[in-house]
mmCIF file of C-alpha atoms and ligand atoms in Angstrom:
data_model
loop_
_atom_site.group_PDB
_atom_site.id
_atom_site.type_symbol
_atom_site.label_atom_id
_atom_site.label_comp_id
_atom_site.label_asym_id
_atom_site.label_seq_id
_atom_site.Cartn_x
_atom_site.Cartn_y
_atom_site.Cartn_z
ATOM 1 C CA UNK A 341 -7.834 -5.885 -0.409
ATOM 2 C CA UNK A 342 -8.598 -4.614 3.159
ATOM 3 C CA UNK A 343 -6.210 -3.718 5.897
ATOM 4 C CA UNK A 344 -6.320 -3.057 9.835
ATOM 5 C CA UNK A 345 -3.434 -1.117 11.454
ATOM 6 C CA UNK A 346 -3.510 -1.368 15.202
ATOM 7 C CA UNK A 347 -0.706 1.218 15.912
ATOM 8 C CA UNK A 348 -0.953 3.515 18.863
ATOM 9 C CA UNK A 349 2.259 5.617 17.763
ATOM 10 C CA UNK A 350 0.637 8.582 15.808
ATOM 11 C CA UNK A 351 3.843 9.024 13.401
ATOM 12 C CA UNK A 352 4.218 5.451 12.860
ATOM 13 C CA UNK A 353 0.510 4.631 12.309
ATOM 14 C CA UNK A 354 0.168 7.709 9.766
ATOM 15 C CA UNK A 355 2.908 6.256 7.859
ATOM 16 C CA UNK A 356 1.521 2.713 7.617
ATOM 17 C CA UNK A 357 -1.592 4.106 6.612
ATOM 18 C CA UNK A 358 -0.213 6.365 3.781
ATOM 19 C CA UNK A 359 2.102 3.675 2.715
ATOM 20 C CA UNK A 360 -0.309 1.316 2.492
ATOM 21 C CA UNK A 361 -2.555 2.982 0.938
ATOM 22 C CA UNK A 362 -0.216 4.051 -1.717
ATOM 23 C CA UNK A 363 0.119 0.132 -2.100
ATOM 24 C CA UNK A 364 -3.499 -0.001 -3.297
ATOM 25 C CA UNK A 365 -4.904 -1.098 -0.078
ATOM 26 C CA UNK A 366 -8.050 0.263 1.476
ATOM 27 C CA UNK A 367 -6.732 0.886 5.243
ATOM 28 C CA UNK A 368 -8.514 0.815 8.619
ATOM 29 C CA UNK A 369 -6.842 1.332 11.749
ATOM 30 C CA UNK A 370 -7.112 1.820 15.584
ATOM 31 C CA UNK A 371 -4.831 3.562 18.084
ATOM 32 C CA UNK A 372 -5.542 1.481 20.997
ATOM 33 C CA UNK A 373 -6.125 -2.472 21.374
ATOM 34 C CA UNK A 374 -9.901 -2.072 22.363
ATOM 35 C CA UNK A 375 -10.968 -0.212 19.428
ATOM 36 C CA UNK A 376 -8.260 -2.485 17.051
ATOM 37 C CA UNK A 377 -9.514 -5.822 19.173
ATOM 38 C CA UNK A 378 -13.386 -4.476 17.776
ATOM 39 C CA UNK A 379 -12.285 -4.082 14.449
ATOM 40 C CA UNK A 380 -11.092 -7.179 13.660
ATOM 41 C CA UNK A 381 -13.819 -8.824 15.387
ATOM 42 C CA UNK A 382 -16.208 -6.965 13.049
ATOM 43 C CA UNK A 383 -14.968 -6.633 10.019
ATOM 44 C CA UNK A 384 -13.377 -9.056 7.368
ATOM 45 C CA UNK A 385 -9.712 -8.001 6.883
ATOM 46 C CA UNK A 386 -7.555 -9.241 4.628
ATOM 47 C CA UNK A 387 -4.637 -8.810 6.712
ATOM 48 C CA UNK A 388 -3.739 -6.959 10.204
ATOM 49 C CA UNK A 389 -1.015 -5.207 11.016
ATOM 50 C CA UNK A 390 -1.111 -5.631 14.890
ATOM 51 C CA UNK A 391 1.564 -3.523 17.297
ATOM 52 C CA UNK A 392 2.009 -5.325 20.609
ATOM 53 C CA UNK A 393 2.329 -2.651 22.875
ATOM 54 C CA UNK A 394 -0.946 -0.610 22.911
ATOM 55 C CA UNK A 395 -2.915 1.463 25.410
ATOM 56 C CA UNK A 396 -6.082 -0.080 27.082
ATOM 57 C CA UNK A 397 -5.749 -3.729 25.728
ATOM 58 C CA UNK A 398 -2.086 -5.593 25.006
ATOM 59 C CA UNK A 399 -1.932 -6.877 21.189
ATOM 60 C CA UNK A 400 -1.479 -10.260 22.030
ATOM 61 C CA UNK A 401 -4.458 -10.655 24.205
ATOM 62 C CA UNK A 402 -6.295 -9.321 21.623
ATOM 63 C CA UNK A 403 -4.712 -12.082 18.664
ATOM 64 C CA UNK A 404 -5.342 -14.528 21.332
ATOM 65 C CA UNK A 405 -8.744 -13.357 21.036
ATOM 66 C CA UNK A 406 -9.238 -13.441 17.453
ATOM 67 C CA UNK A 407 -7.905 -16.762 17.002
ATOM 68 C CA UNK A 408 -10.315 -18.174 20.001
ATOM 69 C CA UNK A 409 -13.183 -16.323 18.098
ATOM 70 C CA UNK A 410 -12.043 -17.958 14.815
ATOM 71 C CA UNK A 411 -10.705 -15.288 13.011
ATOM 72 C CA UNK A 412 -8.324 -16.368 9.992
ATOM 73 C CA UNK A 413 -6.886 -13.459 8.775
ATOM 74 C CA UNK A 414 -3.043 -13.404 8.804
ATOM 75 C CA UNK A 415 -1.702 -11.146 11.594
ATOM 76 C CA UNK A 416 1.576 -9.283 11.273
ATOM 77 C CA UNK A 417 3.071 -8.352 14.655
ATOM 78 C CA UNK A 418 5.334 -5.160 15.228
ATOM 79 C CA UNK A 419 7.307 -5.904 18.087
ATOM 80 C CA UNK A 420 9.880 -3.723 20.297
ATOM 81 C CA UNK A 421 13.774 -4.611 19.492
ATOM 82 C CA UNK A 422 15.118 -5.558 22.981
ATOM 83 C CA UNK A 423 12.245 -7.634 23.396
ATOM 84 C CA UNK A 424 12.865 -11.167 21.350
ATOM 85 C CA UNK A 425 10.264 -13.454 23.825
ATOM 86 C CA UNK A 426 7.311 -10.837 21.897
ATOM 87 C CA UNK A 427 7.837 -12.500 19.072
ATOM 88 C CA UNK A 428 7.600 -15.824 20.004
ATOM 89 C CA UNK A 429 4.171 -15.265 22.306
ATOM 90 C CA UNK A 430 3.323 -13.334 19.336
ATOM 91 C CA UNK A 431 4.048 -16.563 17.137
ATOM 92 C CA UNK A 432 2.609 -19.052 20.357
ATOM 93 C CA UNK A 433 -0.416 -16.757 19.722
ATOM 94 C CA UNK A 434 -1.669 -16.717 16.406
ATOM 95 C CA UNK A 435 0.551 -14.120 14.439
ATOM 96 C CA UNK A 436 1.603 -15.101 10.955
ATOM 97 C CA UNK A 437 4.771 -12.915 11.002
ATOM 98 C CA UNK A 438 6.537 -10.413 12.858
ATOM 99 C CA UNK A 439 8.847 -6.910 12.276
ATOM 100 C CA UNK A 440 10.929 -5.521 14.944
ATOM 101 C CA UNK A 441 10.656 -2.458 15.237
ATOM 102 C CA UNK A 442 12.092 0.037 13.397
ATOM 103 C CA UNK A 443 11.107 -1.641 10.406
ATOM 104 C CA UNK A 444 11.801 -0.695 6.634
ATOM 105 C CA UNK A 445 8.347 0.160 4.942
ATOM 106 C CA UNK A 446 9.131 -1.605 2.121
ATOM 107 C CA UNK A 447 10.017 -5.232 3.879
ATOM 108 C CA UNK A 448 6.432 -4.688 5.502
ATOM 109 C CA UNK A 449 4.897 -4.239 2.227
ATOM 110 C CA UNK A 450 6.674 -7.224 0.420
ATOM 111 C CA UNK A 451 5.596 -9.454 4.019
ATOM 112 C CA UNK A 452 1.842 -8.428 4.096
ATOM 113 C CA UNK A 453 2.178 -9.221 -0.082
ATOM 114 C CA UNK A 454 3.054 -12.929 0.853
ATOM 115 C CA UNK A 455 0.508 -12.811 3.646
ATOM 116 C CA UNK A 456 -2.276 -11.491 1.720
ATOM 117 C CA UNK A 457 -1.168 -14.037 -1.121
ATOM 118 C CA UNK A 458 -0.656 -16.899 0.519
ATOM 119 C CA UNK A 459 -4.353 -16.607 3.194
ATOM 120 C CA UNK A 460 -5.705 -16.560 -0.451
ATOM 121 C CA UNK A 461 -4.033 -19.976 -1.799
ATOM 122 C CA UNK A 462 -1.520 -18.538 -3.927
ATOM 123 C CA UNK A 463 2.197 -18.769 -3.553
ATOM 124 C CA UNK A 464 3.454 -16.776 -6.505
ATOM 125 C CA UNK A 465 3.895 -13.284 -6.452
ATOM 126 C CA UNK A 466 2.123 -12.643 -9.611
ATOM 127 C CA UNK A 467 -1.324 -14.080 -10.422
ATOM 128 C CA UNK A 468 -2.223 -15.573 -13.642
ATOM 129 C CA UNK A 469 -5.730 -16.177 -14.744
ATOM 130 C CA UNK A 470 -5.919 -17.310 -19.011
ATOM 131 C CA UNK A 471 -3.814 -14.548 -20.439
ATOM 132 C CA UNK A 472 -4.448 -12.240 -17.916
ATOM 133 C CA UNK A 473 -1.400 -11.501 -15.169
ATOM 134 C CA UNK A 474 -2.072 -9.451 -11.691
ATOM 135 C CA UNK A 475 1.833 -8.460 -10.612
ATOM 136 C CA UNK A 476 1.008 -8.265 -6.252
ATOM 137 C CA UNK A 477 4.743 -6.749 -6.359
ATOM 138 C CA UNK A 478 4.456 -3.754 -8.661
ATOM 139 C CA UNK A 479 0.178 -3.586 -8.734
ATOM 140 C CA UNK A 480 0.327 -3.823 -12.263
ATOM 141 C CA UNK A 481 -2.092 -5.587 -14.376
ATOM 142 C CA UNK A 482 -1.156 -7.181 -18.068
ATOM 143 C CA UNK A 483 -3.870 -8.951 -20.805
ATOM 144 C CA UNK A 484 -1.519 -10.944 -23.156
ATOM 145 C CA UNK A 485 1.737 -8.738 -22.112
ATOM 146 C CA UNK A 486 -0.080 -5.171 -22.454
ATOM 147 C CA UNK A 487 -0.614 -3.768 -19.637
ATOM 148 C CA UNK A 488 -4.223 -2.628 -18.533
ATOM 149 C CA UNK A 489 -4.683 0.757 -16.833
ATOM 150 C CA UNK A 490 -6.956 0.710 -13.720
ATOM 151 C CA UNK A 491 -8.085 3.640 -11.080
ATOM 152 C CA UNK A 492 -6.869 2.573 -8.137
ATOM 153 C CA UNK A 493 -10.741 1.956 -7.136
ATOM 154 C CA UNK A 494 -10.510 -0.621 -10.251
ATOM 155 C CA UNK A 495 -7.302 -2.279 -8.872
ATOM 156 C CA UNK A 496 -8.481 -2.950 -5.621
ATOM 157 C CA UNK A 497 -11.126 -4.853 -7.231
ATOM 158 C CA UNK A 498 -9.206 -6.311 -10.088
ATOM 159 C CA UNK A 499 -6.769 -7.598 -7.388
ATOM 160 C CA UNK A 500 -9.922 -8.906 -4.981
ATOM 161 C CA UNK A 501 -11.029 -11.085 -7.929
ATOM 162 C CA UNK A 502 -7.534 -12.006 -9.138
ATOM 163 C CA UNK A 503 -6.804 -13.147 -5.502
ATOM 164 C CA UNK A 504 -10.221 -15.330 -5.609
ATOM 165 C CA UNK A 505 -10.119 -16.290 -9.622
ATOM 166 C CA UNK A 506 -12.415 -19.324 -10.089
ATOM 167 C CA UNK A 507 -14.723 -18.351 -7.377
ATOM 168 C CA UNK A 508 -18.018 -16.606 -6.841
ATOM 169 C CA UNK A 509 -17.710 -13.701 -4.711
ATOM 170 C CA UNK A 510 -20.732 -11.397 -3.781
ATOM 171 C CA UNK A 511 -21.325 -7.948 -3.904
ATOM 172 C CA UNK A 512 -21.303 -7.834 -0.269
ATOM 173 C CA UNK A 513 -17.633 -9.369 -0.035
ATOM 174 C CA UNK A 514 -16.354 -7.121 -2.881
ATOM 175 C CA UNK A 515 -18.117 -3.807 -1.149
ATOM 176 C CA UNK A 516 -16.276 -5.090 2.299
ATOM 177 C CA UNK A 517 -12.463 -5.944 0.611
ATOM 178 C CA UNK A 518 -12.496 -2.924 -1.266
ATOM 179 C CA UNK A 519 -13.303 0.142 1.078
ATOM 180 C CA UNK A 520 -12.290 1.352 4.138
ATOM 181 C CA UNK A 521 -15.308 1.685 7.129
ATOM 182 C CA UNK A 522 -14.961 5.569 6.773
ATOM 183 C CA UNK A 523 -15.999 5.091 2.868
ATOM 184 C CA UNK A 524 -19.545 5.901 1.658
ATOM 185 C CA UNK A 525 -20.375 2.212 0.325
ATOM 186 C CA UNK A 526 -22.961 1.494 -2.042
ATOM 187 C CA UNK A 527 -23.033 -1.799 -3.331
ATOM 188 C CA UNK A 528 -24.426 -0.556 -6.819
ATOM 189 C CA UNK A 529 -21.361 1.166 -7.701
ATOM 190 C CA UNK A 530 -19.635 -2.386 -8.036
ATOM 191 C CA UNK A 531 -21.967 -3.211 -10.801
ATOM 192 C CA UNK A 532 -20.338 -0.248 -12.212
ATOM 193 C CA UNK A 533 -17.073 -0.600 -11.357
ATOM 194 C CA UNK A 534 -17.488 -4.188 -13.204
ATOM 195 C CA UNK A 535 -18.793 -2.965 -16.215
ATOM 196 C CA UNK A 536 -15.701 -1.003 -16.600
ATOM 197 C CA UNK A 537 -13.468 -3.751 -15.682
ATOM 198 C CA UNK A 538 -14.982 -5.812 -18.462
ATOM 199 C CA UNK A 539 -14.564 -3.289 -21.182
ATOM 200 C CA UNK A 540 -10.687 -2.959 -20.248
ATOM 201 C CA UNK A 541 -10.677 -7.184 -20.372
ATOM 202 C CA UNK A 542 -12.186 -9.941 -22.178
ATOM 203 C CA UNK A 543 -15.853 -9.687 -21.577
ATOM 204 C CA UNK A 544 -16.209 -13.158 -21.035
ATOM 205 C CA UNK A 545 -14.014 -13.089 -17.996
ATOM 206 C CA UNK A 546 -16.300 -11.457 -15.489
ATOM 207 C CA UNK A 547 -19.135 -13.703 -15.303
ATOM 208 C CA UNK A 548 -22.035 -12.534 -13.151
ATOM 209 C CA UNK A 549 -24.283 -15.637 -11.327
ATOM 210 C CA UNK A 550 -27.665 -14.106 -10.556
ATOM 211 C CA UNK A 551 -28.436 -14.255 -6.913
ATOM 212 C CA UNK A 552 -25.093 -14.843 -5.735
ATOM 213 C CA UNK A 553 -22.181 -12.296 -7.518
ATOM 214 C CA UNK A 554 -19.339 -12.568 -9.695
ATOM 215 C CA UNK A 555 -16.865 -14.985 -11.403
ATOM 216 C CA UNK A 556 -13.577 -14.263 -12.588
ATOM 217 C CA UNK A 557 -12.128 -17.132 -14.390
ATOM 218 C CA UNK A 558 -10.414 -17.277 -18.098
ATOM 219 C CA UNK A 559 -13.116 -17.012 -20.151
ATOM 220 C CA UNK A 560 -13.990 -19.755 -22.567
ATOM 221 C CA UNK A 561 -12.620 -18.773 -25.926
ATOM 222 C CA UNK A 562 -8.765 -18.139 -24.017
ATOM 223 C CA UNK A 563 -6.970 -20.688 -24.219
HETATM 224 CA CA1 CA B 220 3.124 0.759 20.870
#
């Protein structure tokens, strides 16, 4: 799963990214709405964290933007405390949610979780697909109760595919959800990173469709 922080506060925006990253997210971000307004435009997030207040472009004319352009990804708004009518432009304009600022990390995290969850279809917080259980709250993954140990690389993909089970998604979506712009992609390292996901699962899990990418669904000898 891919993030964009639009943050313009240095302290604040290193802290989202760290935090998030921690989470198992691969994080993008901009420091003013031009650059954050170009991102999203560009790339496919899986959720934005979008500040209001921002230097060359306001956040909200650049969510009104998105939306006009078509974007779906679900925005969270950070918004300043004495200012309540932010949050319902922000709202008016396309956000998902909102914080007011200052925010505890960890409500952000549990809020993008639901965001990220829900834009995906799902409205548990853990994942099930056969025996096998994604928990979006603690990033743990379990095959029949044990759990499965995964670099975080393998995560971020084991999570993508969790998040899509039942549908084919390509190498190009995979390479896109799971690195950041700054990261060296090659899309032959998610062959690899497959093949070591299906040693660590059911083999029959993973199905590849030739020409178009990858399956995850339960496999047909689970139940
Ligand atoms: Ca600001």
């Amino acid at each position: 799963m891919r993030l964009l922080v639009v943050e313009d506060d240095p302290d604040l925006k290193r802290q989202l990214v760290t935090a998030l990253g921690e989470a198992g997210y691969a994080v993008d971000s901009a420091t003013d709405g031009e650059e954050g307004h170009f991102l999203g435009d560009t790339e496919p997030y899986d959720a934005v964290v979008l500040d209001l207040g921002l230097p060359k472009r306001d956040g909200l004319s650049v969510l009104e933007e998105w939306r006009r352009a078509g974007h779906k990804f679900p925005v969270l708004i950070l918004t300043a405390r004495d200012r309540w009518n932010e949050k319902v432009s922000g709202m008016d304009a396309g956000a998902d949610d909102y914080l007011t600022k200052p925010f505890n990390m960890e409500e952000l995290l549990a809020r993008l979780r639901a965001l990220v969850r829900r834009s995906a279809g799902h409205a548990s917080s853990e994942i099930e697909c056969g025996q096998l259980r994604l928990d979006t709250k603690s990033a743990r993954v379990t095959y029949d109760g044990s759990p499965i140990k995964l670099t975080s690389h393998e995560y971020r993909l084991m999570a993508y595919l969790m998040h899509h089970k039942d549908k084919v998604v390509s190498r190009t979506e995979l390479v896109e959800h799971m690195y950041d712009q700054d990261f060296d992609r090659d899309s032959n390292t998610i062959e690899v990173f497959i093949g070591r996901l299906r040693k660590k699962i059911p083999v029959d899990m993973i199905r590849t469709i030739r020409g178009l990418g990858y399956c995850l669904s339960k496999g047909e000898d689970a139940g």
